[in-house]
Structures are given as C-alpha cells and as structure tokens.
XYZ file of C-alpha atoms in Angstrom:
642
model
C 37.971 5.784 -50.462
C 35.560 7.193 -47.923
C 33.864 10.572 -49.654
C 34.572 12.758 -46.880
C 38.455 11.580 -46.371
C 38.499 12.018 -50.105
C 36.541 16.020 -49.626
C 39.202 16.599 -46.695
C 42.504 15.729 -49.275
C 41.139 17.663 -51.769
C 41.727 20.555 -49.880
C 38.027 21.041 -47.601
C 38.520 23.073 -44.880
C 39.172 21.852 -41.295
C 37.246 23.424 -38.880
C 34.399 22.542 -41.211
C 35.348 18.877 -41.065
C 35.631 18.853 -37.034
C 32.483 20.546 -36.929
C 30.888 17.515 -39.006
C 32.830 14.889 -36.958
C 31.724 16.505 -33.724
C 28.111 16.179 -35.325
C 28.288 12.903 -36.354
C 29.883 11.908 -32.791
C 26.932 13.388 -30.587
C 24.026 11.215 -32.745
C 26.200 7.804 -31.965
C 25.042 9.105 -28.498
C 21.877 8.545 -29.029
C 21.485 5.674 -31.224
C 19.869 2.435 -29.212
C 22.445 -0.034 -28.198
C 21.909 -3.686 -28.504
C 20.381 -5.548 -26.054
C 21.266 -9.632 -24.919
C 17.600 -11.332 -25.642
C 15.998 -13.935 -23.408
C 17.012 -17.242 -24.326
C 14.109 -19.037 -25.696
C 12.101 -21.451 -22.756
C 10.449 -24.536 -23.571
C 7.051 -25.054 -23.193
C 7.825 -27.283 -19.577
C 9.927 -23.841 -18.308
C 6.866 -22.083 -19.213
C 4.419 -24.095 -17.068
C 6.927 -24.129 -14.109
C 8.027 -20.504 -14.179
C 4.056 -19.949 -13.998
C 3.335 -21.961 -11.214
C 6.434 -20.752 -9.134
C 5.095 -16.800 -9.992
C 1.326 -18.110 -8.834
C 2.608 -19.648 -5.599
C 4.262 -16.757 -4.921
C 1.462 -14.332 -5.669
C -0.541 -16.988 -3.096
C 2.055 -16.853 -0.401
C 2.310 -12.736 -0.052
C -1.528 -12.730 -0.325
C -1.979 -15.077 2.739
C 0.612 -13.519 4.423
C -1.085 -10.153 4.222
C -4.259 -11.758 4.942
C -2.628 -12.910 8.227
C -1.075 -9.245 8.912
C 2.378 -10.352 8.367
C 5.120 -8.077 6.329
C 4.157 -7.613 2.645
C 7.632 -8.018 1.178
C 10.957 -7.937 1.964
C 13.258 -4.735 1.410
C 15.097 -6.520 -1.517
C 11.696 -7.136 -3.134
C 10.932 -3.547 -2.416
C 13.937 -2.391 -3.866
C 13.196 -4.617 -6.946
C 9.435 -2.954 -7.559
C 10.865 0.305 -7.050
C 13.311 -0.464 -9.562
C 10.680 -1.876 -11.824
C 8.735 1.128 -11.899
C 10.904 3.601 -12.268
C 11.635 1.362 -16.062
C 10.633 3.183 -18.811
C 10.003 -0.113 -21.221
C 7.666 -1.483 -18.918
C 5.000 1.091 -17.492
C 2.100 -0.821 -18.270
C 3.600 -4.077 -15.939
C 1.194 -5.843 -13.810
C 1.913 -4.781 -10.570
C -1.075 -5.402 -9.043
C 0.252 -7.800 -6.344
C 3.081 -4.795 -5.087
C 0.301 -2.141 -4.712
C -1.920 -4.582 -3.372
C -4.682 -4.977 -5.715
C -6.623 -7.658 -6.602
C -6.843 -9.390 -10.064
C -10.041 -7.760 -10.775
C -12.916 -9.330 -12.978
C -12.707 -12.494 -14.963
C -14.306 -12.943 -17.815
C -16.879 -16.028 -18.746
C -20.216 -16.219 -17.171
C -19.362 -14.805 -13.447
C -22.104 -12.663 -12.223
C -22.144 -10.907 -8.715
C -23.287 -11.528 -5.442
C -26.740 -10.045 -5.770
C -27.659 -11.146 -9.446
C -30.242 -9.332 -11.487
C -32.130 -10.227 -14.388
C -32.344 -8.702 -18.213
C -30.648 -5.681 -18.454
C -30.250 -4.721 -15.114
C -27.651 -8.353 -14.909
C -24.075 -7.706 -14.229
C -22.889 -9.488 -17.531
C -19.201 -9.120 -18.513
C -18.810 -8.681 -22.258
C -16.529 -9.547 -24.484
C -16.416 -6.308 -26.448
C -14.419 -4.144 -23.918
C -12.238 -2.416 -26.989
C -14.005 -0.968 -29.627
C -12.922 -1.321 -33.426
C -12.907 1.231 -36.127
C -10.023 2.939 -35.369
C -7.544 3.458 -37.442
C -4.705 4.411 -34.765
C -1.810 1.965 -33.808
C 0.190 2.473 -31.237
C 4.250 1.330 -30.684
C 5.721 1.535 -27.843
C 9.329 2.313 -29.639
C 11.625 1.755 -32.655
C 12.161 -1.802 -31.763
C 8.960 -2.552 -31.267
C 7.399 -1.065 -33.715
C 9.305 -3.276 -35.777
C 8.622 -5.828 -33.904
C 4.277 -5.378 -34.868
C 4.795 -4.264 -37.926
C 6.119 -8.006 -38.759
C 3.320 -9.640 -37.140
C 0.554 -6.903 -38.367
C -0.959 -10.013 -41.367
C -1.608 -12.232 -38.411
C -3.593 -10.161 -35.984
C -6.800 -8.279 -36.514
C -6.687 -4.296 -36.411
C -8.869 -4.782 -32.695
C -5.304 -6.346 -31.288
C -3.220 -3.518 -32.675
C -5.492 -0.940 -31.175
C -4.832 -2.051 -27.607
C -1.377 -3.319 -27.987
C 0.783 -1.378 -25.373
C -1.998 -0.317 -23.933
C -2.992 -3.512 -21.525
C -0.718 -5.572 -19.692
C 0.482 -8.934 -21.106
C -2.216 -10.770 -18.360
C -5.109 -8.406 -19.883
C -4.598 -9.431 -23.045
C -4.774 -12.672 -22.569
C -7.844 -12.689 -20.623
C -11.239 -13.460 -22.540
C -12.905 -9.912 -22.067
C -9.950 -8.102 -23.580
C -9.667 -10.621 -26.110
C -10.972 -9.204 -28.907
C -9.544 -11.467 -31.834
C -12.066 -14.164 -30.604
C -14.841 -11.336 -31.034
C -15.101 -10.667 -34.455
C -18.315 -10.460 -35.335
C -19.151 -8.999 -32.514
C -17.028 -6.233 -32.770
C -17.558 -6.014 -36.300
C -21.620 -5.445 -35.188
C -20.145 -3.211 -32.654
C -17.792 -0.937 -35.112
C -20.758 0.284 -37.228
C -22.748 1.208 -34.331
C -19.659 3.286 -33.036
C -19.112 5.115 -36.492
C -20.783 8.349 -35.491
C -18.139 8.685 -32.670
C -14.890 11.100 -33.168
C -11.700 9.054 -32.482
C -9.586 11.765 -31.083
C -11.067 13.476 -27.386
C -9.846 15.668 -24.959
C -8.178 13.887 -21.841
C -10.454 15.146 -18.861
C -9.134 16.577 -15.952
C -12.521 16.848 -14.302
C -15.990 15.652 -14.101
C -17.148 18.333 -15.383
C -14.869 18.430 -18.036
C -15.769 14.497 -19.142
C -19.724 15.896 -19.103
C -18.984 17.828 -20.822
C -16.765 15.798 -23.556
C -19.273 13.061 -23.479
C -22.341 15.812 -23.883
C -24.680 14.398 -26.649
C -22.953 10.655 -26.623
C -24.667 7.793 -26.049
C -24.465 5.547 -22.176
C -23.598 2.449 -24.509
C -20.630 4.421 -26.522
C -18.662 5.308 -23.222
C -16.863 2.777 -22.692
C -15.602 3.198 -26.719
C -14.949 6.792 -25.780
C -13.107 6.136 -22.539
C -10.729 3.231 -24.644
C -10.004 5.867 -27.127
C -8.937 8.501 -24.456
C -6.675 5.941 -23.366
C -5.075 5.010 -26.325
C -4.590 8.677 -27.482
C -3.178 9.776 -23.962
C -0.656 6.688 -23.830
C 2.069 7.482 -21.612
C 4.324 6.095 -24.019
C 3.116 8.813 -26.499
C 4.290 11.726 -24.499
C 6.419 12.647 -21.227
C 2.794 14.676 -19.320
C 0.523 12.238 -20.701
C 1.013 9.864 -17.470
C -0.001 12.610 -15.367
C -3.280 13.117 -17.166
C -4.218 9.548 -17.129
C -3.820 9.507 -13.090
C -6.163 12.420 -13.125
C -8.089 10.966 -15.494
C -8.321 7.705 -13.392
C -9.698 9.961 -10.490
C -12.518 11.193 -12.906
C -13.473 7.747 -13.699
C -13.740 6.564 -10.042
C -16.148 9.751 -10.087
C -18.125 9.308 -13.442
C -18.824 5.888 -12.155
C -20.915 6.999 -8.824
C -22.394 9.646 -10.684
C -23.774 7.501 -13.889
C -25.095 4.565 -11.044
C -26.879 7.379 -9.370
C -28.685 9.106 -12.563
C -32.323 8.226 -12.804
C -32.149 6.708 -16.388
C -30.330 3.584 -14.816
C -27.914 2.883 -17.051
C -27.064 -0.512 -17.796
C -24.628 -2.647 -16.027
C -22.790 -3.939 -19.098
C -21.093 -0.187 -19.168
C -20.661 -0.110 -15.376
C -19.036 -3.251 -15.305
C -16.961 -1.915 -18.413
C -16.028 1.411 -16.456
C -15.166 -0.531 -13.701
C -12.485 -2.981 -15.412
C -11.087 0.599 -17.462
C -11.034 1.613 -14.065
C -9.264 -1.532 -12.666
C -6.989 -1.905 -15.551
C -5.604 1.812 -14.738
C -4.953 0.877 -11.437
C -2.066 -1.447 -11.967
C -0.166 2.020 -13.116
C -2.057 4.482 -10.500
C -2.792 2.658 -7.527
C -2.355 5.449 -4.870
C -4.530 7.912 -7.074
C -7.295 5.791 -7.783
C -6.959 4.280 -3.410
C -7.472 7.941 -2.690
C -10.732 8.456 -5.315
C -12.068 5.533 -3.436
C -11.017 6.742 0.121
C -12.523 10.022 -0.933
C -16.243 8.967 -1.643
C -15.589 6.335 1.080
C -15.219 9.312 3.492
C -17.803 11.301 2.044
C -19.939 7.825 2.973
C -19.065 7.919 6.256
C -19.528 11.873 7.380
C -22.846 12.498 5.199
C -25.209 9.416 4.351
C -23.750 6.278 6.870
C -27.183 4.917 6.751
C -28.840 6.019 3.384
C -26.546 5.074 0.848
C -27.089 5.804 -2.847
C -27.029 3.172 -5.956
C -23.284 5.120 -6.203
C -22.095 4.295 -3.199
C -23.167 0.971 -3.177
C -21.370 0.319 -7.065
C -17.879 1.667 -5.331
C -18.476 -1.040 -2.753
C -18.535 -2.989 -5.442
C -15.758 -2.007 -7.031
C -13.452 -1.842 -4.205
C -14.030 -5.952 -3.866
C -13.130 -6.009 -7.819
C -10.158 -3.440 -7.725
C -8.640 -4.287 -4.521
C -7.321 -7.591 -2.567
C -10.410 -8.132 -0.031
C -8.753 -10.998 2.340
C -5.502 -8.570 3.304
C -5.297 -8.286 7.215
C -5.439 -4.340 6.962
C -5.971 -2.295 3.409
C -6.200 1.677 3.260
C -9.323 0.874 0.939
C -11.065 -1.918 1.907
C -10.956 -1.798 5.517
C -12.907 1.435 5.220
C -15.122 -0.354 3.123
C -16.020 -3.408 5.320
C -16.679 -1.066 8.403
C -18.774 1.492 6.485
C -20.974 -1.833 5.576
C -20.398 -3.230 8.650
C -21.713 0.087 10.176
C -24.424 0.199 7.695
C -25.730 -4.133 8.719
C -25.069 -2.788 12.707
C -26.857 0.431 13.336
C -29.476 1.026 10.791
C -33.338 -0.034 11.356
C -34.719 -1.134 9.133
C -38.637 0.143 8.122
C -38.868 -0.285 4.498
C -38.846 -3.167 1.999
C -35.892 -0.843 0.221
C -33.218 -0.644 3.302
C -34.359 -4.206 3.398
C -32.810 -4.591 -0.189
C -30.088 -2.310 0.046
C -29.256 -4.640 3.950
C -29.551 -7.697 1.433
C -27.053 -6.361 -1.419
C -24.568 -5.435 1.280
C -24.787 -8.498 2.997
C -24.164 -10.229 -0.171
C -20.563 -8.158 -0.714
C -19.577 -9.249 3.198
C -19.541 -12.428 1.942
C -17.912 -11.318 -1.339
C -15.281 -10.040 0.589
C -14.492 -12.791 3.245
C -15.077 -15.426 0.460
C -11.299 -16.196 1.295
C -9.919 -14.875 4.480
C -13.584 -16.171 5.932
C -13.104 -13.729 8.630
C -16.271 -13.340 10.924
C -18.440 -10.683 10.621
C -20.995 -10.134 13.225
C -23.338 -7.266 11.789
C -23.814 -9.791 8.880
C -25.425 -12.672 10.850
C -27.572 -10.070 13.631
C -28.935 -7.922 10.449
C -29.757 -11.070 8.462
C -31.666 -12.840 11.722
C -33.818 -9.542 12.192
C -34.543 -9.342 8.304
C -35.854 -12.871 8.575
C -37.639 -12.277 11.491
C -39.145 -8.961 10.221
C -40.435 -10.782 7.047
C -41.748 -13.949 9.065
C -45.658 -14.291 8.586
C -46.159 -14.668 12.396
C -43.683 -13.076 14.920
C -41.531 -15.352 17.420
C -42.709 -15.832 20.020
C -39.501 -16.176 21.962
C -36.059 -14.277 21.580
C -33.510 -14.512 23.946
C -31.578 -11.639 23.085
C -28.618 -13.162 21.320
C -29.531 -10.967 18.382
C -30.922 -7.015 18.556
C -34.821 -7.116 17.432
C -36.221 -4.456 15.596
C -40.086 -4.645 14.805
C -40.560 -1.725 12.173
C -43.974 0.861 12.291
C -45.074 -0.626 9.277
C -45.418 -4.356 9.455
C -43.307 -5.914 6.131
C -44.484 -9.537 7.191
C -45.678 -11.794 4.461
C -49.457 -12.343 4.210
C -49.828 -14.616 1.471
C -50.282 -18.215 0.891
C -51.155 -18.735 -2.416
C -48.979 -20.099 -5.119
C -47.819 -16.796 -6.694
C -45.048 -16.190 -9.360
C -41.651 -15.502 -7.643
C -39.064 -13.077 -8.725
C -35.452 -12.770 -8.310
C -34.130 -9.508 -6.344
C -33.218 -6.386 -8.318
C -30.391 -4.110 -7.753
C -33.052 -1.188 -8.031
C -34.717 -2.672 -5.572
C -33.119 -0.561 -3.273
C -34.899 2.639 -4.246
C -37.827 3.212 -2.533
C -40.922 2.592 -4.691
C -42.740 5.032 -5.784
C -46.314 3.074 -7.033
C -45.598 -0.156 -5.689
C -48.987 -2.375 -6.308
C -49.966 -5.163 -3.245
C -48.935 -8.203 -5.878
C -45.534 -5.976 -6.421
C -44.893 -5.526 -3.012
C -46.178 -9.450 -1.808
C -43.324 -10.669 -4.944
C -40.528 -8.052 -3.104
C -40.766 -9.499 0.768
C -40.846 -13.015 -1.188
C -37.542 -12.065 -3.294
C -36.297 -10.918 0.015
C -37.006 -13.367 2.302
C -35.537 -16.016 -0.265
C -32.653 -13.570 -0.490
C -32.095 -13.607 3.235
C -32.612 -17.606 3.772
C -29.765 -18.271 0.752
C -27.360 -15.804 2.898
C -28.100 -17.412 6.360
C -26.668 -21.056 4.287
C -24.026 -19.015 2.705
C -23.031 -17.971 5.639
C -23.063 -21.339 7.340
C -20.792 -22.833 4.492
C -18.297 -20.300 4.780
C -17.710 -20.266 8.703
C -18.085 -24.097 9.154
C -14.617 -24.290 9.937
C -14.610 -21.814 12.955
C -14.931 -22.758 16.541
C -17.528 -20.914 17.715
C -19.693 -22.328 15.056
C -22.048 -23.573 17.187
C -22.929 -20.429 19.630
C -22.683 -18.339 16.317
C -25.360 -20.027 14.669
C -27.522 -22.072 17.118
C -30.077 -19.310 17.338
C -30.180 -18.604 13.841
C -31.549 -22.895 14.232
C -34.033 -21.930 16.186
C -35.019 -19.197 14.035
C -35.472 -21.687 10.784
C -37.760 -23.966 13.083
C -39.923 -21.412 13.750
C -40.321 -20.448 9.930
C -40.786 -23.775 9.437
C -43.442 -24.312 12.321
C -46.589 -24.779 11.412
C -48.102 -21.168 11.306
C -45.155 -19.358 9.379
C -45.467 -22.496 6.793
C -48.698 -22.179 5.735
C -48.385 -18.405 4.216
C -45.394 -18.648 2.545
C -46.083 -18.938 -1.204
C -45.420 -22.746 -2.343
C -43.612 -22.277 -6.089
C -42.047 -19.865 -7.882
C -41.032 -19.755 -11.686
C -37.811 -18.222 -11.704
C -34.261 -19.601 -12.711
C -31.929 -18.990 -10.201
C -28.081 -18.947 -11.557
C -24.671 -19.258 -9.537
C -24.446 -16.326 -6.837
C -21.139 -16.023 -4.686
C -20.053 -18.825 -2.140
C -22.890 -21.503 -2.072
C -25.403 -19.157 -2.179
C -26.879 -20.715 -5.262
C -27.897 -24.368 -3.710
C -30.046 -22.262 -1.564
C -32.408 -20.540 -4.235
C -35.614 -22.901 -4.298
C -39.068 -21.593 -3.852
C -39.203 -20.522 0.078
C -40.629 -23.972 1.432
C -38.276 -26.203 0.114
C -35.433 -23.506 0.783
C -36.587 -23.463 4.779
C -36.095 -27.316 5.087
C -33.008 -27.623 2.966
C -31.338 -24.608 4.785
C -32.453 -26.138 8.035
C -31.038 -29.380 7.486
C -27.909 -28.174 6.342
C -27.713 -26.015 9.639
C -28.285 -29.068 11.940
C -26.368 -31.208 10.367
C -23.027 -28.639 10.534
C -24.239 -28.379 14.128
C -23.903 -31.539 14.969
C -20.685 -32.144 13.338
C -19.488 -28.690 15.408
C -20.226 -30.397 18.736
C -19.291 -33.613 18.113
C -15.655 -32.241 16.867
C -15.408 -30.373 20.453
C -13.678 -32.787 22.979
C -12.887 -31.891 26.828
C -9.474 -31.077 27.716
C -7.608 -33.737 29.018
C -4.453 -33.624 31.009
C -1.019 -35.224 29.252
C -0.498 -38.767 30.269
C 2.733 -38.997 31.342
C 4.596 -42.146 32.551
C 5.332 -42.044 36.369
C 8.736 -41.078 37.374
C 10.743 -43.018 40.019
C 12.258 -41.333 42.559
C 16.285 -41.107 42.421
C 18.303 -43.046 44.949
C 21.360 -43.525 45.273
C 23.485 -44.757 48.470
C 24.574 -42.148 50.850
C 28.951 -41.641 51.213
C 29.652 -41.158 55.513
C 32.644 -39.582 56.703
C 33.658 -41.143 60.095
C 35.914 -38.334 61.626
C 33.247 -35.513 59.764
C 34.050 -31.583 61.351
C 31.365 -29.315 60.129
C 33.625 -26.530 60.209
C 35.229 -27.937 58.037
C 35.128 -27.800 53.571
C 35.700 -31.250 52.032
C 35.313 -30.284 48.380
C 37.988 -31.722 46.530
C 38.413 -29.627 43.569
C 40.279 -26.255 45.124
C 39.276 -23.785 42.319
C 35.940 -25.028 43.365
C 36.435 -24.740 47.125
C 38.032 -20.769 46.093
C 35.063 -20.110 44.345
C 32.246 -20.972 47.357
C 34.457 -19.074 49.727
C 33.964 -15.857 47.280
C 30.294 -16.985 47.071
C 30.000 -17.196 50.800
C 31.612 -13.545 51.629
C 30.080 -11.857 48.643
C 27.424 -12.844 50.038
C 27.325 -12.021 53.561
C 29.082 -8.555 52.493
C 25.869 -7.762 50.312
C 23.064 -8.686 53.511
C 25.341 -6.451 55.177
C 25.145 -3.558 52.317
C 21.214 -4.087 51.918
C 21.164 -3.860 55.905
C 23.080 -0.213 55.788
C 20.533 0.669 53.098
C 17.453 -0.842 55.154
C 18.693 1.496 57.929
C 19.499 4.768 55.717
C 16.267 4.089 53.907
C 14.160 4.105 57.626
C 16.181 7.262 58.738
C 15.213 9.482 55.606
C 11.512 7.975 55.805
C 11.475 9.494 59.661
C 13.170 12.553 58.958
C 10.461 13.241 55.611
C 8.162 12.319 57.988
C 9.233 14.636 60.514
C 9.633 17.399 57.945
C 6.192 16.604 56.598
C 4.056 16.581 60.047
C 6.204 20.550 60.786
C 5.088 21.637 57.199
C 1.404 20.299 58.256
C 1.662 21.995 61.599
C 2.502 25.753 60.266
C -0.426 24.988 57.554
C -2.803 24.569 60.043
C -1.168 27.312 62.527
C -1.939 29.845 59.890
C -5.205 28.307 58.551
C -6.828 28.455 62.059
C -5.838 32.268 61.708
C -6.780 33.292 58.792
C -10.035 31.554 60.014
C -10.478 33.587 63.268
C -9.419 37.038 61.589
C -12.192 36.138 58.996
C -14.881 35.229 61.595
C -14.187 38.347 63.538
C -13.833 40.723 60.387
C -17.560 38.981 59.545
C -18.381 39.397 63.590
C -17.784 43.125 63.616
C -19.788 43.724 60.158
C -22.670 41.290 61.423
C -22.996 43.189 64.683
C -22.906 46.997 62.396
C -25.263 45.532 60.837
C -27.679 44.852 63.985
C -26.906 48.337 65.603
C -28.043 50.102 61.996
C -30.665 48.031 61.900
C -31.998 48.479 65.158
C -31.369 52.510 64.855
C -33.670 52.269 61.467
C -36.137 50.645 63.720
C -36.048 53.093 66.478
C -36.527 56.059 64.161
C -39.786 54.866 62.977
C-alpha cells in the first residue's frame, strides 16, 4: 500500500494531506516532458540534406548580391521563430543576419601578406586548456556529455555549448586535433585566473586585462565567454552583446598601440569577434558602423593601423558580394573615397593605397563588381614609382606627381622584400637601401594588383576601354629606359595572396612582361568577342490576296452586313460617335469662351495696375520735384548771404 494512503487511513489529518497533494501537483508542472527524437539519417541523407542547405545558402547570397528580396515572409517568420528558441541560442544564423562565414582555417593568409610575426597566420589553438569548468546547456544534456566525457579531451568540453555545431567542426576550433599544442599552450596560461569580470567597457577590459600578457588575451576573452554563457544565466546575454561592442573596440585600439602586437591575437580577436556575431549581429553592425563613421567625419584620408584592421574585419565578419549591406557598403565607399581623393606624397599612403587596394579586391572576389578608384589609384602609383616619367597621358586616369619624387633609381641586383602591414606608418629613420627595397616592394605590389585586377573583370564588357591604358602604361615600364633601373632579382618567397595575385609576384622584370602579356592577350580576346549588331534575318512575307466579292445593284447608303447584332452594334458605334465630336465641339467652344473672358478679365486687372502705378509714379516725382526745388531756393539763399 502506498505510505501516504496508508498515513491518511491511519487517521493523518486532511488539510495536511491536500496541502501535500497540492505540492506534489505544482512540481509535475515543471518537470521536462518528453520529446519525439529525430529519426536517425543515413550517411547518403546526410550528404544530400548538406548539399540542399549549401545551395540554398548560395541562392539567397546571389540573390542579395543582385539586390533582390533576402527571404520570403514565411522564412522570416521561421528565423524569428528560431531565435526566439531557448535550446538553440548559439544557432548559426549567419546567413539570416547576413554575415559571412568568416575565416577558415588551414594555410589562408590575407590579401596583403606579411612575413614572420607580423603574417596573418590562423592558429589552431583558438581555446585555451587548463580549465577545469564544463559547461551544459541543461538536464538532458548534461546527461547527454557526461556519457561521452571518456571519449573527448577536457579542450572539447570547455567549448561545448559555447560554439555553434559549424565552429566546432572547423579546424581552428578544433582543438582535439591540437593536443600537444594546447598542452604547450596550457602551461604557459597557468598564471592566468579562470574566472573575470564580463566588461561593459573599454575601459573596464583595460583595466581587467591590466598586467596580462598580448599573447594570453585571446585565453582571457574564451574564458569570459564561457563564464558569461547565456545559458548560465537570464542577464548574461545582455552582457555578452555589450561585451561584443568592447571587442569590436579593443581590437582598433590594440592594432593602433605602438608595441604592434602580433597578428596571431588579432586574427584570434577577430574570429571571437565573428563567432559572437552569429548571436549579436545588430550590436556588433553598429560597433562597426560606429568607427566606420568616426572614419568618415575625422581621418577620411589618414587612416590608422585600426581602422584599416576593421576593414579587415568587416570582409571576414560580413557577406562582401550583397547588393547593399548597412556595414560593408560604408566600408567599400570609405576605401573607395580613400583610392579616389587622396594624393599621394609618401612611400607610407603609398602602402596604406596598396593594402586597401588589396581588400577591394577581397571584397569583389565574388560579386566582381567594378570599382573605379581601384584601377585610377593603382595606374598613378605605378606611374609615380616608374624610374622615368611618361611621357604621354591622355587623361583617362587623374595624374598626381608628388613634391618629393618616390621614383626608383636603382639598377643593381638588390635583395627584394615582401610588403609589410607596418609599412604604412611613416618611417621614422628610413636608410636609402630601406627606402630603394620599399618603392621595389611597392611597385611589385602594384604590378600583381593591376593582373589581379585583369583576372577578375575579364568577363565584363568594357574590358577593353577599362584597361587599354593601363597597356600602354606596362609598355612604357617595359620600354627601354624604365627597364634598365629596375632591380633584376629578388630573394624572397612569395606565397598565395587573394584572387591571382600570387602568379604575379616575380622579381619586377619578369613580373612587367608576364603581366603585360597576360593584359594583351585578354585584350585581344575582349575585342575579338565584340561583334557589330546585325539586324534579324527574317524571311520575306508575301503580300495577302485574295479575290475581290462585287455587288451588281450596290447602294452606298445602304448596310449589307449580314449578322444583325453586328449591324446593331456599328449603328451604336456610328452615333456614339458622332454624339461625342459633337460633345468635344460644345467643350472646344466653352473652353474658347472662358479663355476670352480670363483674358478679358486679365488685360482690366492689368489696366487698373498700371492706372495706379503711373500715379503713384507722378505723385512721387512731384513730392521729389517740390523737395528738389526747396532744396535749390535754400541753397541759393545760403549763397546769397555770403
């Protein structure tokens, strides 16, 4: 017998019993009701599910490229519903908020690569070890890991619920591969607290990362993320969106600090920052709009190592081939604005031209839109760096000779280098063989974006105009008294850059005649594939006949159609319409009257106007007639008396 029937016969009391019932009753409430699980796919559902989510993912990107609607309000309806989901808050919905998919992992490397530590190497330590917290995103779940804890590493359990399902599986975030990396990496980390305040400022992370290391913040910022879990608590959510902001802040500010910090953590902040943006996108679009703006209004053509790292960014974070994007249209104009309007006089706005050139073409890599600035900026840099000056321009790009000449004045075989990104600061004891090794690095720079360029706008039809002068620019670099001072080798190892940027890097001779023939030969194939217009051929048309029906007694006046509702119907034709030439000719007539009467009206109203102007007229001349002959009487009295 059940112990509490057995309590309530053996004389318990009653209200005490409903009490417990009532109890008992209100926890059923809340226990978690059973849920139908996914039926299990096999490995060929899998692989098509995936392709059918990638082609979709493709087909909303090109149809934003192409300014077309996002989604429709069903799919809408279903991300809104999505969000608002409470099991899934860490979802990849990076293709509803438009963003992009960020930074793979492997050996990519940017646009404008650097060497040794200044590179932009992804590593594969992102989450740091050590740490003896585990997250669980609920009671089910945590059953769920606590089953599988004896086949993955205490590195997975750290970040588990706190990437999406895509991040994890990505190489950078895939620290089980890592171990003893991250093993190397745990010691050096053990002098770091694991539980920090969740900034809600810049100031406030300064000051929580005051006395840290540059190389331990990333392993700080992971930790403030997995102790400020939105799953932990109800607020926490909020503080990671402000705490997203901060980042987006922290990440100008550390790029702009005179100790340079390496790229490794930038690159580390900037896929934190990334990964947050999947769950904040509209607080992390404003960060960016913010110091976008602040770009814009203060520094349009002086832009700092900061700004020029949230460029970056933005073509990380965000989808760069979308027809219109809050963030990265600003973006493409402020650099656009930058390649347009600013002169260049320095061997540093040279560098900081070259670096911005290289994200245009980072960010039309797919939409392959065409951006002017780009090819007029990179045509002047070339020309600005040519040992001898053309002769001839015919104005089909703006010329800009700087005060101090930046031409290259060397033609010995000197040891190349590749371009820096801290290049772009001006120099501060820059010796001649520095400076002769910068205008080399740039002029290379320049002559692999001119081919880059030329690969990725092959397809367009004004191929030819666009690029026919930047032809006649490569012959004369290649002429005779340009060729002769350019330096003939170089010892540097160039890697893979953006586009096809990379077939270009060859020591400055070889890279003039291989960019040159490339050019030619894409013009050639750009005129041939223009045709005249032609008119359509179409097959004469003979002329209908057809033999002609006489009527021997014929009256005019009279209607020979043989259908009668037919006959009815061009008899109401006929009177409709001579009624309505005879309503238009009432209206023609009423129409003329009122035009003579307003016209009548109009020529009185100007005849009283000028009635009383010529009055007002004569009473003013005489008014001014009496006063100017006072004045002559007074003045001839004045005389008179002396």
């Amino acid at each position: 017998m059940n112990p509490d029937r057995e309590a309530l016969l053996n004389g318990k009391d009653r209200s005490k019993a409903d009490k417990e019932y009532d109890e008992r009753l209100r926890q059923m409430v809340f226990d978690k009701r059973s849920k139908p699980t996914e039926r299990t796919m096999t490995e060929e559902e899998k692989v098509a599910e995936e392709a059918k989510r990638l082609e979709d993912l493709e087909t909303k990107r090109i149809r934003r490229m192409e300014g077309g609607q996002e989604s429709s309000d069903e799919e809408i309806g279903d991300n809104v519903q999505n969000l608002q989901g409470d099991d899934n808050v860490d979802q990849d919905d990076a293709e509803t908020f438009g963003l992009g998919t960020g930074i793979s992992g492997g050996n990519r490397q940017n646009p404008l690569d650097v060497e040794d530590e200044d590179e932009f190497v992804i590593e594969d330590d992102l989450v740091a070890s050590g740490s003896d917290v585990v997250l669980s995103e609920d009671d089910e779940s945590a059953d769920e890991s606590a089953s599988e804890a004896s086949e993955k590493v205490d590195d997975r359990e750290f970040v588990q619920g706190l990437l999406s399902k895509d991040d994890m599986d990505r190489l950078e975030f895939d620290t089980a591969r890592t171990g003893a990396s991250m093993s190397n990496h745990t010691n050096n980390n053990d002098h770091l607290a694991f539980t920090y305040p969740c900034p809600q400022s810049h100031e406030e992370l300064l000051q929580a990362t005051q006395g840290i290391g540059i190389n331990d913040l990333p392993t700080v910022v992971q930790r403030i993320r997995a102790l400020y879990h939105p799953k932990l608590q109800g607020d926490y959510k909020a503080k990671l969106g402000v705490f997203s902001i901060v980042l987006v802040d922290h990440l100008a500010y550390l790029t702009n600090q005179t100790s340079r910090p390496p790229f490794a953590v930038l690159e580390t902040l900037t896929r934190h920052i990334h990964s947050l943006a999947k769950t904040y996108p509209e607080d992390i679009g404003r960060a960016f709009r913010s110091h976008l703006k602040s770009l814009h209004d203060s520094r349009p053509f002086s832009p700092t190592p900061g700004d020029l790292l949230i460029l970056t960014a933005v073509a990380s974070i965000f989808p760069t081939s979308d027809h219109f994007h809050p963030v990265v249209t600003p973006a493409i104009l402020s650099m656009a604005r930058y390649l347009g309007q600013k002169l260049p006089h320095s061997l540093s706005d040279l560098a900081k031209g070259a670096y911005l050139e290289t994200l245009c073409l980072q960010y039309q890599r797919l939409s392959k839109r065409y951006v002017p600035e780009l090819v007029n900026y990179a045509l002047n840099a070339l020309c600005i760096l040519a040992p001898v000056k053309p002769d001839k321009l015919d104005g089909h790009f703006p010329y800009h000779e700087p005060v101090t000449s930046l031409r290259l004045q060397t033609s010995s075989e000197n040891v190349g280098r590749r371009l820096r990104f801290w290049d772009i600061l001006p120099p501060t004891d820059l010796i001649a063989e520095d400076d002769a090794q910068l205008k080399s690095a740039l002029f290379e720079t320049q002559l692999g974006i001119l081919g880059a360029m030329a690969d990725l706008w092959v397809g367009k039809s004004a191929f030819y105009e666009i690029f026919d002068v930047a032809f006649r620019v490569l012959q004369h670099l290649s002429g005779k008294a340009c060729r002769t001072k350019l330096p003939t080798s170089t010892n540097v190892s160039y890697p893979k850059v953006a586009g096809n940027m990379h077939a270009y890097l060859k020591p400055p001779q070889d890279k003039i005649q291989q960019v040159s023939d490339n050019m030619q030969r894409l013009l050639q194939q750009a005129r041939l594939s223009r045709r005249p217009l032609l008119l359509h051929n179409h097959r004469p048309l003979a002329i209908k006949t057809s033999i002609p029906k006489f009527e021997e007694s014929y009256n005019p006046d009279k209607h020979y159609d043989p259908d009668r509702d037919r006959a009815e119907m061009s008899k109401l034709k006929a009177e409709h319409k001579r009624e309505r030439k005879g309503a238009l000719r009432e209206l023609r007539k009423d129409a003329n009257f009122i035009a003579r009467e307003s016209l009548r009206e109009k020529k009185e109203r100007d005849r009283e106007y000028e009635k009383k102007y010529k009055r007002l007229v004569a009473e003013i001349q005489g008014e001014e007639g009496k006063e100017a002959n006072a004045y002559e009487r007074e003045k001839r009295l004045r005389k008179g008396k002396r």
